[in-house]
Short mmCIF file of C-alpha atoms and ligand atoms in Angstrom, two decimals:
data_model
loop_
_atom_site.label_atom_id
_atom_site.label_comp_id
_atom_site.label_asym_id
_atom_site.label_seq_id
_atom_site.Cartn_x
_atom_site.Cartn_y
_atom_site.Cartn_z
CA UNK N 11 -10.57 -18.91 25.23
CA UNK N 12 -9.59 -18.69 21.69
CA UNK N 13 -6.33 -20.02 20.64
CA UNK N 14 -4.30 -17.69 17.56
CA UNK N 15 -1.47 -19.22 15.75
CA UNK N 16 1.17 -16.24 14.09
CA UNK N 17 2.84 -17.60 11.32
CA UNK N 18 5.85 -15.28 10.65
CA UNK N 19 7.42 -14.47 13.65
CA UNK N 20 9.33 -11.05 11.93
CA UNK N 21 8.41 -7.48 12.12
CA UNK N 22 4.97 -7.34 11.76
CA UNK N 23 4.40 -10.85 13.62
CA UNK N 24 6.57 -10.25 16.42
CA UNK N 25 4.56 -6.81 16.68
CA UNK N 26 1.29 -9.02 16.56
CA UNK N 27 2.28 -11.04 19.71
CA UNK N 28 3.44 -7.92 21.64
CA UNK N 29 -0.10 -5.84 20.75
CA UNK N 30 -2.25 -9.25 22.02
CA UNK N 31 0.02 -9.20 25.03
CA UNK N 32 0.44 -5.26 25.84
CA UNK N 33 -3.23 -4.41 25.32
CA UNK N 34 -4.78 -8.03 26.54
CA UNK N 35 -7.62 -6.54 28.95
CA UNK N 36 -8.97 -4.55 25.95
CA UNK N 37 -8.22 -6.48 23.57
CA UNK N 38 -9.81 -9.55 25.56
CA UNK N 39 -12.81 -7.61 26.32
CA UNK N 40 -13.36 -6.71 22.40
CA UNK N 41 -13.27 -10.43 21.67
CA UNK N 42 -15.38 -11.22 24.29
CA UNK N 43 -13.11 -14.00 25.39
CA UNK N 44 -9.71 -14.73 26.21
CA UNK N 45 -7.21 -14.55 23.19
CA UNK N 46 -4.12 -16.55 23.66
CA UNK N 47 -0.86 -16.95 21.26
CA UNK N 48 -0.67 -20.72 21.17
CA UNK N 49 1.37 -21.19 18.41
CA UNK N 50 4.41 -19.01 16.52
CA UNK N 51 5.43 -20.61 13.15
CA UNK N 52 8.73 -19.23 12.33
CA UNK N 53 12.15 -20.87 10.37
CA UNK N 54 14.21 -19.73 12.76
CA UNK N 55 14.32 -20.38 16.95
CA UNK N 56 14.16 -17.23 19.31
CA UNK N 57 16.12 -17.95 22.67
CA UNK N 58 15.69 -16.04 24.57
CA UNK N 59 12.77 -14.55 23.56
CA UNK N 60 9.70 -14.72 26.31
CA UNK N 61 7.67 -16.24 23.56
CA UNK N 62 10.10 -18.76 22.54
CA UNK N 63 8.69 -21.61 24.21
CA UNK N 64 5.54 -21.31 21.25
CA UNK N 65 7.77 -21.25 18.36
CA UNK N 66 7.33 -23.94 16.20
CA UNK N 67 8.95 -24.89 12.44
CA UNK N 68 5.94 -27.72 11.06
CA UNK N 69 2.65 -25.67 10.23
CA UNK N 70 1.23 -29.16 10.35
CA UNK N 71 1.38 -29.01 14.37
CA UNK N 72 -0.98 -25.21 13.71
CA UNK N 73 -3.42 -26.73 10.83
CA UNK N 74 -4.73 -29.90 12.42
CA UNK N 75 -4.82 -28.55 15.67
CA UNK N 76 -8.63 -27.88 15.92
CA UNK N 77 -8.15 -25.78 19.27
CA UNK N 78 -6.46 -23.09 16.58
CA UNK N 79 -10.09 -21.01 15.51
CA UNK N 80 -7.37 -17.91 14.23
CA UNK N 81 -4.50 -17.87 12.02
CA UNK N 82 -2.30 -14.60 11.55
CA UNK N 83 -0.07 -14.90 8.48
CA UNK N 84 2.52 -12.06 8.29
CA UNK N 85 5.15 -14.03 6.47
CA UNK N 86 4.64 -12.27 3.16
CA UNK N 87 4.92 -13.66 -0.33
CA UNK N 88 2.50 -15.93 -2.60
CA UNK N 89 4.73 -19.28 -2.32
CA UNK N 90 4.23 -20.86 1.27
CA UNK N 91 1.93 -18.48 3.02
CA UNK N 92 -0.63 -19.34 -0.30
CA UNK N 93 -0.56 -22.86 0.94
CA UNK N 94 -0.50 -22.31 4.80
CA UNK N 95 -3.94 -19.73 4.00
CA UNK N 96 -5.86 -22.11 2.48
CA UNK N 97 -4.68 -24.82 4.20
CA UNK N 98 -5.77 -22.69 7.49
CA UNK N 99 -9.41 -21.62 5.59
CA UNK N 100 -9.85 -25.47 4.41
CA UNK N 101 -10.21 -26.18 8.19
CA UNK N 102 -12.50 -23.05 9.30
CA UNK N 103 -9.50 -21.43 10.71
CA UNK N 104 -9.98 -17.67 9.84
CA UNK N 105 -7.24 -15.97 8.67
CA UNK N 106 -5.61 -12.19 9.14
CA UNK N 107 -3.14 -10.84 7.65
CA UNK N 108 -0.74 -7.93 6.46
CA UNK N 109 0.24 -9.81 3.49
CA UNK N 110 -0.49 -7.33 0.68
CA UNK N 111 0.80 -9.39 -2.24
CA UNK N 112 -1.14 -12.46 -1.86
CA UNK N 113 -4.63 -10.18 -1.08
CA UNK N 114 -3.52 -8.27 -4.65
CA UNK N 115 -2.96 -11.77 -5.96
CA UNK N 116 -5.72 -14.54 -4.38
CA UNK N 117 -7.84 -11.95 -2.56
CA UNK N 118 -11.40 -13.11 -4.12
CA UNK N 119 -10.48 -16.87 -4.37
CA UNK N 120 -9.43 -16.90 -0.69
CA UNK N 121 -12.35 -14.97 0.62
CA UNK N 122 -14.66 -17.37 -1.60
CA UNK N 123 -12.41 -20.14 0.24
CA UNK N 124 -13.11 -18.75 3.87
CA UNK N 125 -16.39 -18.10 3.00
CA UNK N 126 -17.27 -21.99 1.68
CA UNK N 127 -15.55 -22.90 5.05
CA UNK N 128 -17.75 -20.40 7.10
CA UNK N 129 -14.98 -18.39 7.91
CA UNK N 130 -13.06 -15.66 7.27
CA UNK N 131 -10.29 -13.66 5.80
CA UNK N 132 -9.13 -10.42 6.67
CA UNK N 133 -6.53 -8.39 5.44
CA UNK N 134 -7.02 -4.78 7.46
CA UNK N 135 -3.36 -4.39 7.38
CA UNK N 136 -2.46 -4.76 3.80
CA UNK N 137 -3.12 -1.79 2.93
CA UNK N 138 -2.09 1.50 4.62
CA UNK N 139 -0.20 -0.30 7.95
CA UNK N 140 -2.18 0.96 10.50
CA UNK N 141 -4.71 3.57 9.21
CA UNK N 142 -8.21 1.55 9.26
CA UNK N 143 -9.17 1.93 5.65
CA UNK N 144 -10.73 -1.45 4.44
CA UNK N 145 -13.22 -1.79 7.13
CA UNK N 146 -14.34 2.18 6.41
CA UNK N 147 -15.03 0.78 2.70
CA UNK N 148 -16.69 -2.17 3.11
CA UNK N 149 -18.33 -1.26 6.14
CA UNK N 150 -18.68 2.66 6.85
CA UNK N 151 -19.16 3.91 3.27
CA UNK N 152 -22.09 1.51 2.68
CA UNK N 153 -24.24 3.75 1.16
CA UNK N 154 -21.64 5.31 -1.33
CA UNK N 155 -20.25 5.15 -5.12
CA UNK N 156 -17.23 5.82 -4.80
CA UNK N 157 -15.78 7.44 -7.07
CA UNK N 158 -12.09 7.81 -7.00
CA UNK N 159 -9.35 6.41 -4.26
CA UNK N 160 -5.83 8.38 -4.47
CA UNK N 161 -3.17 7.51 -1.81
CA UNK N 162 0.02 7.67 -0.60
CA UNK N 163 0.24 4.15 0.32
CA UNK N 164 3.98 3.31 0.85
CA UNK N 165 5.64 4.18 3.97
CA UNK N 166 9.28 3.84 2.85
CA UNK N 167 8.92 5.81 -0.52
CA UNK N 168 6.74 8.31 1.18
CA UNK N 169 9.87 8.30 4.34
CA UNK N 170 12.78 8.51 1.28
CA UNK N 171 10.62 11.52 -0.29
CA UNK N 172 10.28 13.61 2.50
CA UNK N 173 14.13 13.25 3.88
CA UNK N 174 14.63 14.17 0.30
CA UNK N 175 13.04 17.14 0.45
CA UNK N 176 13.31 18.01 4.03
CA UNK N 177 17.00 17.25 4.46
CA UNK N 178 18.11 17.05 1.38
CA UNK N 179 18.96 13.63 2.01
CA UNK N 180 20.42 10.70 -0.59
CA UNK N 181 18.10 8.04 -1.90
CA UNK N 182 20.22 5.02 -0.80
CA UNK N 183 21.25 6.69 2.34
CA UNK N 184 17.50 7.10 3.41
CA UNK N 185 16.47 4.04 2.01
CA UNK N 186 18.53 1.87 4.54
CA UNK N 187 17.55 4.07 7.42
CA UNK N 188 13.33 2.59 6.13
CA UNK N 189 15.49 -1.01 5.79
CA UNK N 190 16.39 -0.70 9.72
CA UNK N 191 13.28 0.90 10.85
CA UNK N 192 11.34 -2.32 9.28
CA UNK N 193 8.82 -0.59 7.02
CA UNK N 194 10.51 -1.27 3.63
CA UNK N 195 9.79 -4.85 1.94
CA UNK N 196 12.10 -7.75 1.70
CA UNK N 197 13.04 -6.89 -1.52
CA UNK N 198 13.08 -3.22 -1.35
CA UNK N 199 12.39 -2.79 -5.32
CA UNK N 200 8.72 -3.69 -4.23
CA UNK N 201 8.50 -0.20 -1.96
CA UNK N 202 10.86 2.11 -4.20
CA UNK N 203 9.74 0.73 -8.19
CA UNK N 204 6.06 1.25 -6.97
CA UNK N 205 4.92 -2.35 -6.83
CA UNK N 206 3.82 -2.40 -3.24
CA UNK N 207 1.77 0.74 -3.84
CA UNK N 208 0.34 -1.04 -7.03
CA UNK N 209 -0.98 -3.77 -5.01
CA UNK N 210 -2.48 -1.91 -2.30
CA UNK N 211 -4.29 0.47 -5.03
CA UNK N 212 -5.31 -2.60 -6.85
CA UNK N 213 -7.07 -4.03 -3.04
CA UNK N 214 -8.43 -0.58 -2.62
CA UNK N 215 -9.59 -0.65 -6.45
CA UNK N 216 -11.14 -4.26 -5.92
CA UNK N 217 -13.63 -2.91 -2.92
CA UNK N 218 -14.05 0.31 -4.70
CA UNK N 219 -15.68 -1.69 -7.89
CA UNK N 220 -16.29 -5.02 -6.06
CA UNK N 221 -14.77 -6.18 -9.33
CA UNK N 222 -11.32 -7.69 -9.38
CA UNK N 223 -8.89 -5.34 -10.20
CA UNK N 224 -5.77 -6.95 -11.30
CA UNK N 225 -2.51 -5.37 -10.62
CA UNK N 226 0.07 -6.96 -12.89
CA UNK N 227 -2.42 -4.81 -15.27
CA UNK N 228 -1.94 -1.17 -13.73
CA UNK N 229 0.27 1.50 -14.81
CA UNK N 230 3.31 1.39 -12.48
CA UNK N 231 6.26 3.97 -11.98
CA UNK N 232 8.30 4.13 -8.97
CA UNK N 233 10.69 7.18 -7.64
CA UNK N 234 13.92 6.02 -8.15
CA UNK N 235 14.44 8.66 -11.34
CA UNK N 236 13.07 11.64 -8.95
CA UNK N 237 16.34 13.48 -7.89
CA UNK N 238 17.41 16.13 -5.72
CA UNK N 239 16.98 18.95 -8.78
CA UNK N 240 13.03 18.02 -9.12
CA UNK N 241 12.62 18.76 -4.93
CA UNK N 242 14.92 22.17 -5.71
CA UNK N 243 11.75 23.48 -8.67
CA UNK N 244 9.03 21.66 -6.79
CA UNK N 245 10.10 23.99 -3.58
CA UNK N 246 10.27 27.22 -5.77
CA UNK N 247 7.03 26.14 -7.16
CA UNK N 248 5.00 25.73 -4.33
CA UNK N 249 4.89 22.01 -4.42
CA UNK N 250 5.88 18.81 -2.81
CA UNK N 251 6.57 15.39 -4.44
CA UNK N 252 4.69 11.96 -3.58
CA UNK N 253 3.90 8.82 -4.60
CA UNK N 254 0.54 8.65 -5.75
CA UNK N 255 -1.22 6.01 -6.13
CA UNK N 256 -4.62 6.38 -7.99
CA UNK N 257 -7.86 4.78 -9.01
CA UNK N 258 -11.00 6.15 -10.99
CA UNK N 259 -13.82 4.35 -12.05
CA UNK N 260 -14.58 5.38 -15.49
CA UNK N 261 -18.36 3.15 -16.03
CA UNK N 262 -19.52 -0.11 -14.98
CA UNK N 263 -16.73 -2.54 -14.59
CA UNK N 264 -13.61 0.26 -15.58
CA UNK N 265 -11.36 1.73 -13.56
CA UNK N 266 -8.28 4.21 -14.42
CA UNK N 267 -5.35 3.43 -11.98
CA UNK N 268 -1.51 4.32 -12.18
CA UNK N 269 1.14 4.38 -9.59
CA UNK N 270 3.94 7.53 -10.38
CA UNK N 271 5.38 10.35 -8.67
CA UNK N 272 3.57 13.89 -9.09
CA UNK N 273 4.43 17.11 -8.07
CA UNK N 274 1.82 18.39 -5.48
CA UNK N 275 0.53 21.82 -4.91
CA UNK N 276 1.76 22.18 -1.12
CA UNK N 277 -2.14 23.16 -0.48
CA UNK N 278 -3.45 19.42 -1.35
CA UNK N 279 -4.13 17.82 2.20
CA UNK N 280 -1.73 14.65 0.30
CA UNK N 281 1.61 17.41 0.57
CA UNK N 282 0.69 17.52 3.89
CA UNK N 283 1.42 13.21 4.69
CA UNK N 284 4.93 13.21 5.64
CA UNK N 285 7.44 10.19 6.48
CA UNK N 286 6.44 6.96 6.94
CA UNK N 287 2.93 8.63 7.30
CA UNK N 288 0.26 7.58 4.53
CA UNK N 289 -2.83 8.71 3.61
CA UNK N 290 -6.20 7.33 1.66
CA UNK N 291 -8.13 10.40 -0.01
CA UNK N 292 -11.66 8.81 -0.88
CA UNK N 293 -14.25 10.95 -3.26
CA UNK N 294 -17.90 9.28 -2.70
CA UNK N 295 -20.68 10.27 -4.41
CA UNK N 296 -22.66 11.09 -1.09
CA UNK N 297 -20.13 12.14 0.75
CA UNK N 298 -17.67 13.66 -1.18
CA UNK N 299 -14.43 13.55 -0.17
CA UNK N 300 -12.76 12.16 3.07
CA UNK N 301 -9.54 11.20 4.17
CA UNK N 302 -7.81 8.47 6.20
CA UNK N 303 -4.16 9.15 7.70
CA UNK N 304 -2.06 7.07 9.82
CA UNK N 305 1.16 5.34 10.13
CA UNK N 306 1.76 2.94 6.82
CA UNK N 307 4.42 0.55 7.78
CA UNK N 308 6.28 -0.32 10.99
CA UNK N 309 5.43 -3.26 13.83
CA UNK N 310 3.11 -2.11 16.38
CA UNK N 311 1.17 -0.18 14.06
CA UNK N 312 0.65 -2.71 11.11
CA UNK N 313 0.38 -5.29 13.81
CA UNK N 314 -2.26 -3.06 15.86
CA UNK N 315 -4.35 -3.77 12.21
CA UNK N 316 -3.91 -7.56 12.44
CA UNK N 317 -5.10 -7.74 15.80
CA UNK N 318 -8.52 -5.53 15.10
CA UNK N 319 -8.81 -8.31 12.58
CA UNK N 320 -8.63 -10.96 15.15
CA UNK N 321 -10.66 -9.02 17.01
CA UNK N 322 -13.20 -9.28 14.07
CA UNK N 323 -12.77 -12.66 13.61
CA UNK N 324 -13.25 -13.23 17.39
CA UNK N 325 -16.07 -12.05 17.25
CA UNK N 326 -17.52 -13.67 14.20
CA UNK N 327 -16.70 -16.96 14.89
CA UNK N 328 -18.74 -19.40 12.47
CA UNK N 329 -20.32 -16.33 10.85
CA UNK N 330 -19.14 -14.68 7.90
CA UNK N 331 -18.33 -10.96 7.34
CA UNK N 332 -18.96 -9.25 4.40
CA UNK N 333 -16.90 -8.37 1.18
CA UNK N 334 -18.08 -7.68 -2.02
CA UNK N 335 -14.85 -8.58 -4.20
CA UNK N 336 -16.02 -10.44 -6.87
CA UNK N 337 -13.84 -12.88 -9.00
CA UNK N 338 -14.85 -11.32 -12.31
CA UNK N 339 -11.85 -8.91 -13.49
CA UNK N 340 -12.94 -5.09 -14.03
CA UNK N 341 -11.31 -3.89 -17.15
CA UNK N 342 -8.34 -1.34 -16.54
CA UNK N 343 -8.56 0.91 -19.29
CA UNK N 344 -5.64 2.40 -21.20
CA UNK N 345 -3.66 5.34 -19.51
CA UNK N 346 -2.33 6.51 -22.99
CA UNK N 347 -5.26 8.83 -23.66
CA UNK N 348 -5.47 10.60 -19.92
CA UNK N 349 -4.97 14.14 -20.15
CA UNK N 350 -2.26 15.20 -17.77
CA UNK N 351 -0.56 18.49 -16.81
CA UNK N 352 3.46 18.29 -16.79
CA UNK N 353 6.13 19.72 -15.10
CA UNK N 354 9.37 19.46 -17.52
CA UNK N 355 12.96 20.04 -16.48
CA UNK N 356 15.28 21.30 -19.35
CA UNK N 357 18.83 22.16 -19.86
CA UNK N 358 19.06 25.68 -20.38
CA UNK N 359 19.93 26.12 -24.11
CA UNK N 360 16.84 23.87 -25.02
CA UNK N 361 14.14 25.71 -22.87
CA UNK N 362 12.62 28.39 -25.98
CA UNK N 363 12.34 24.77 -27.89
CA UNK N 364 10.71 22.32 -25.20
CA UNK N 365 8.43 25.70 -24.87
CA UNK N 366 7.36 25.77 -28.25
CA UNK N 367 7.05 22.19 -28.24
CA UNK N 368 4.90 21.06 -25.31
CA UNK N 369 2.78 23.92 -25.14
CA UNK N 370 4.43 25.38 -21.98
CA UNK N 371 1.92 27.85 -19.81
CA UNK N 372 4.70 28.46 -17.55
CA UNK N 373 8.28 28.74 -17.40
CA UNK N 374 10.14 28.72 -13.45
CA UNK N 375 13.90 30.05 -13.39
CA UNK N 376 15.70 29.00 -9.62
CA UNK N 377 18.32 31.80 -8.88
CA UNK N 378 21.24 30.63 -8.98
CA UNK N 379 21.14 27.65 -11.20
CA UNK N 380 22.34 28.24 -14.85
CA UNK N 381 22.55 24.74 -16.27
CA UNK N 382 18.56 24.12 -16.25
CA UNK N 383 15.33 25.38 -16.56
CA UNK N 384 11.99 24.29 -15.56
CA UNK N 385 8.31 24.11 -17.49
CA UNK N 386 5.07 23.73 -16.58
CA UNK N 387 2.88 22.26 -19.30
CA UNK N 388 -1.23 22.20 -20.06
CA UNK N 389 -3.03 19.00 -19.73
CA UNK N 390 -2.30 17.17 -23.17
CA UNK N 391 -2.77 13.24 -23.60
CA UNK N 392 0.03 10.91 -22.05
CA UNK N 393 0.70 9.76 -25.61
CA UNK N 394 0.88 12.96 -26.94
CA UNK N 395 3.36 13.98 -24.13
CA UNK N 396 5.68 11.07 -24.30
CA UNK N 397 6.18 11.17 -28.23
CA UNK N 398 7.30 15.37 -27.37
CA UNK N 399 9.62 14.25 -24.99
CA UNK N 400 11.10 11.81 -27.07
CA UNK N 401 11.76 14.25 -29.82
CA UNK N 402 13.57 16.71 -27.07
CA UNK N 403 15.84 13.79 -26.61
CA UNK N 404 18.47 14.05 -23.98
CA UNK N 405 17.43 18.22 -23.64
CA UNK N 406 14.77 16.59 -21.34
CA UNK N 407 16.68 16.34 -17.51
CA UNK N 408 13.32 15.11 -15.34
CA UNK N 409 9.65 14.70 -15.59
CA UNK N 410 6.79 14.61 -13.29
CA UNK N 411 3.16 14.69 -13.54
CA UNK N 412 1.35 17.50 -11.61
CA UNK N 413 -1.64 16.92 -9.31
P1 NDP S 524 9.77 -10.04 8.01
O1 NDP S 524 10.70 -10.53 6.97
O2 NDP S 524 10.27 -9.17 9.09
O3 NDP S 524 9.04 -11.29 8.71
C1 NDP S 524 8.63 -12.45 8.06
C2 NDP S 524 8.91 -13.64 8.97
O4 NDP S 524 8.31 -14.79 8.40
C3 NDP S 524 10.41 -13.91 9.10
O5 NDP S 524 10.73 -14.14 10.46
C4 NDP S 524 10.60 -15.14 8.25
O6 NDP S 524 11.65 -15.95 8.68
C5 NDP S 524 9.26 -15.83 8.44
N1 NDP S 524 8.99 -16.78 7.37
C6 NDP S 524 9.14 -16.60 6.05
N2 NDP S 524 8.79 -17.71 5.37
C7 NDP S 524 8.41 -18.61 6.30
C8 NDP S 524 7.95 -19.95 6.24
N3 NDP S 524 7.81 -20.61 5.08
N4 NDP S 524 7.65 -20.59 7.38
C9 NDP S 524 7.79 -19.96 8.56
N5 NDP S 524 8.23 -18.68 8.69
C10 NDP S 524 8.53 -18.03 7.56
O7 NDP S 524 8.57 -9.34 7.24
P2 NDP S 524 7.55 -8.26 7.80
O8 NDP S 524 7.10 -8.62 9.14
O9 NDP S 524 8.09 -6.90 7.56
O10 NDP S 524 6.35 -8.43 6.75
C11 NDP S 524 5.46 -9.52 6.81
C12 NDP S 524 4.31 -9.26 5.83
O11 NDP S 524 3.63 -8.06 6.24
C13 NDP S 524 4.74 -9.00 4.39
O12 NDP S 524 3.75 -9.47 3.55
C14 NDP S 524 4.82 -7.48 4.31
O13 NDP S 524 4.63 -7.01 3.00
C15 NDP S 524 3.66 -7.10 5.19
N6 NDP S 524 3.69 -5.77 5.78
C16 NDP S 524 4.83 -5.33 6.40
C17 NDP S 524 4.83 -4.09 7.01
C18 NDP S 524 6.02 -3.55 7.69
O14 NDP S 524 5.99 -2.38 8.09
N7 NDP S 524 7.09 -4.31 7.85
C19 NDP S 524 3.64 -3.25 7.00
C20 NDP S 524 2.49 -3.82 6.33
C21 NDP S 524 2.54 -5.04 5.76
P3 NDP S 524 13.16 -15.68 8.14
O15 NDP S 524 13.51 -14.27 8.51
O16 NDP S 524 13.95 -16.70 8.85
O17 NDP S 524 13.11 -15.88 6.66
N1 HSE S 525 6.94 -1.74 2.69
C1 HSE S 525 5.65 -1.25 2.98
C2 HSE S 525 5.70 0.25 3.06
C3 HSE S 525 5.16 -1.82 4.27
O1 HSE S 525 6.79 0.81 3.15
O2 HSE S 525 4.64 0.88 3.02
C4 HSE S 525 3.73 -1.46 4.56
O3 HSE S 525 2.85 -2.11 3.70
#
């Protein structure tokens, strides 16, 4: 039998405990022994709760308990799960979790950590919910470069886009619907300003380049300035709008990345991820491209990731798996001087000047509307683009990048 300890009995830990429960024959037989919940660290109590009786509020009780071999930490943040994940590691406790932040934030010290303690940590569900995407990278796509990782890798902004443009929806009204449903983040400004999806691209970036890529350094834009006029031109264009997240690598130890909104053409298999749905588009050298798509947030799915961790773990006990995630830093090079096509919304009376001045190839008129106007422009440097815009001043009603 191997004993698991959950520490964060919330969404995605509450989901963790149900999926070890639910699917215990297979889950059991993957492990090749018995997995049992022995432990639930929460701050709260749960009467009533069948699991109640394992609840516990002193991580000590978990840490020097040397029946505990696996440690699930879906609390989230860098303060106290930090110091409960190495605390677990120091004692050759491996570790899971769905804790994107602190994998963007400590990812190669604590696998250096688990690895000094011949164990390991595993972080399947940090990125994407429940798509398997990190074990394709570091294990599936062995014999790749990649090249270039582009995703849609937030479930709430991707769920608030596509009631935007399906239902024509409001932003906050939508938003609270993700809030109830459990995929958006504590602080919601993670999901909707872009942050989340930085950190997951930065993870994704870090096993692209085994290099670490540090997200506090990547170009970051969320969606709150996308309204309900962009979805109105991007539906007369032919196009969607998503939240990209991106990630080249430019030479040895660069990478591009950026986090915005772009306007899609519909035909892109990335229009096609809808709702809480995400998606990992992955260009390899060998293989070309290929593309992973599953739910991105919500409990049993995210939690369905931890436990293939455990799994993993279970399996590995006193061996170590594989990352390449170095602690070096790769350098994120400059997004000022990407070339990038634009789409431009103008009021009306300004459009034969924006024209002039950005270089317009197209121009896109919506029946029915008289108090805008809409412009596509050719790829010109982001510098280049922004100093334009700021010259059209307040003429200028939205911008998005196209893709
Ligand atoms: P929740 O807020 O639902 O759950 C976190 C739980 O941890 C809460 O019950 C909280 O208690 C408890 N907790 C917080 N701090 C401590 C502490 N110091 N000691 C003991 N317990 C503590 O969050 P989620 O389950 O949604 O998310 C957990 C992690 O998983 C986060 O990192 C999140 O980013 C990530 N994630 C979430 C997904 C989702 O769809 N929800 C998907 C993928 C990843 P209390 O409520 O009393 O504060
Ligand atoms: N808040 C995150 C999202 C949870 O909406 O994608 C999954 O990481």
């Amino acid at each position: 039998m191997i004993n698991v300890a959950v520490l964060g009995y919330g969404t995605v830990g509450s989901g963790v405990v149900e999926v070890i429960e639910k699917n215990k024959d297979m889950v059991n037989k993957k492990s090749g022994q018995e997995l049992r919940v022995k432990y639930i660290l929460d701050l709260r109590d749960f009467p009533g709760d069948p699991y109640a009786d394992r609840v516990i509020h002193d991580f000590d009780k978990i840490v020097n308990d040397d029946e505990v071999a696996i440690v699930c930490e879906t609390m989230g943040g860098v303060g106290a799960a930090y110091q409960f994940t190495k605390a677990a590691l120091e004692k050759g406790k491996s570790v899971c979790t769905s804790n994107k932040e602190l994998v963007a934030k400590h990812g190669p010290e604590l696998l250096r950590l688990a690895h000094a303690h011949n164990c390991n940590y595993l972080f399947e569900a940090s990125v994407g919910g429940g798509i398997p995407i990190i074990r394709p990278l570091n294990y599936s796509l062995t014999a790749e470069r990649i090249e270039a990782i582009t995703g849609i890798l937030n479930g709430t902004t991707n769920y608030i886009l596509t009631k935007m443009e399906q239902d024509g929806a409001d932003f906050e009204s939508v938003l609270k619907e993700a809030q109830e449903k459990g995929y958006a983040e504590r602080n919601p400004e993670a999901d909707v300003e872009g942050h989340d999806a930085c950190r997951k691209i930065a993870i994704l970036s870090s096993l692209m380049t085994g290099k670490n890529v540090d997200s506090e350094k990547i170009y970051t834009e969320g969606i709150t300035k996308v309204t309900a006029d962009d979805f109105v031109y991007a539906k007369a264009a032919g196009r969607s709008i998503k939240l990209l997240a991106r990630s080249r690598v430019l030479g040895e130890d660069e990478v591009l990345a950026m986090v915005a909104p772009f306007m899609i053409d519909k035909s892109h298999p990335l229009a096609m991820v809808n709702g809480v749905f995400n998606a990992v588009f992955v260009t390899g050298n060998m293989l070309g491209d290929s593309m992973y798509y599953g739910r991105g947030a919500g409990k049993l799915p995210t939690a369905s990731a931890v436990v293939s961790d455990v799994v993993d773990c279970a399996r590995h006990l006193g061996r170590i798996i594989m990352c390449f995630w170095e602690d070096k830093d790769a350098h994120i090079a400059d997004i000022s001087g990407v070339e990038t096509a634009w789409f431009v919304r103008v009021k009306t009376s300004a459009l034969q000047q924006a024209q002039a001045a950005l270089g317009a190839v197209r121009t896109l008129e919506v029946p029915g509307r008289s108090e805008d106007r809409a412009l596509f422009t050719k790829p010109m440097k982001e510098s280049e683009f922004a100093k334009k815009c700021g010259e059209l001043g307040s003429d200028v009603l939205g911008t998005l990048r196209l893709y």
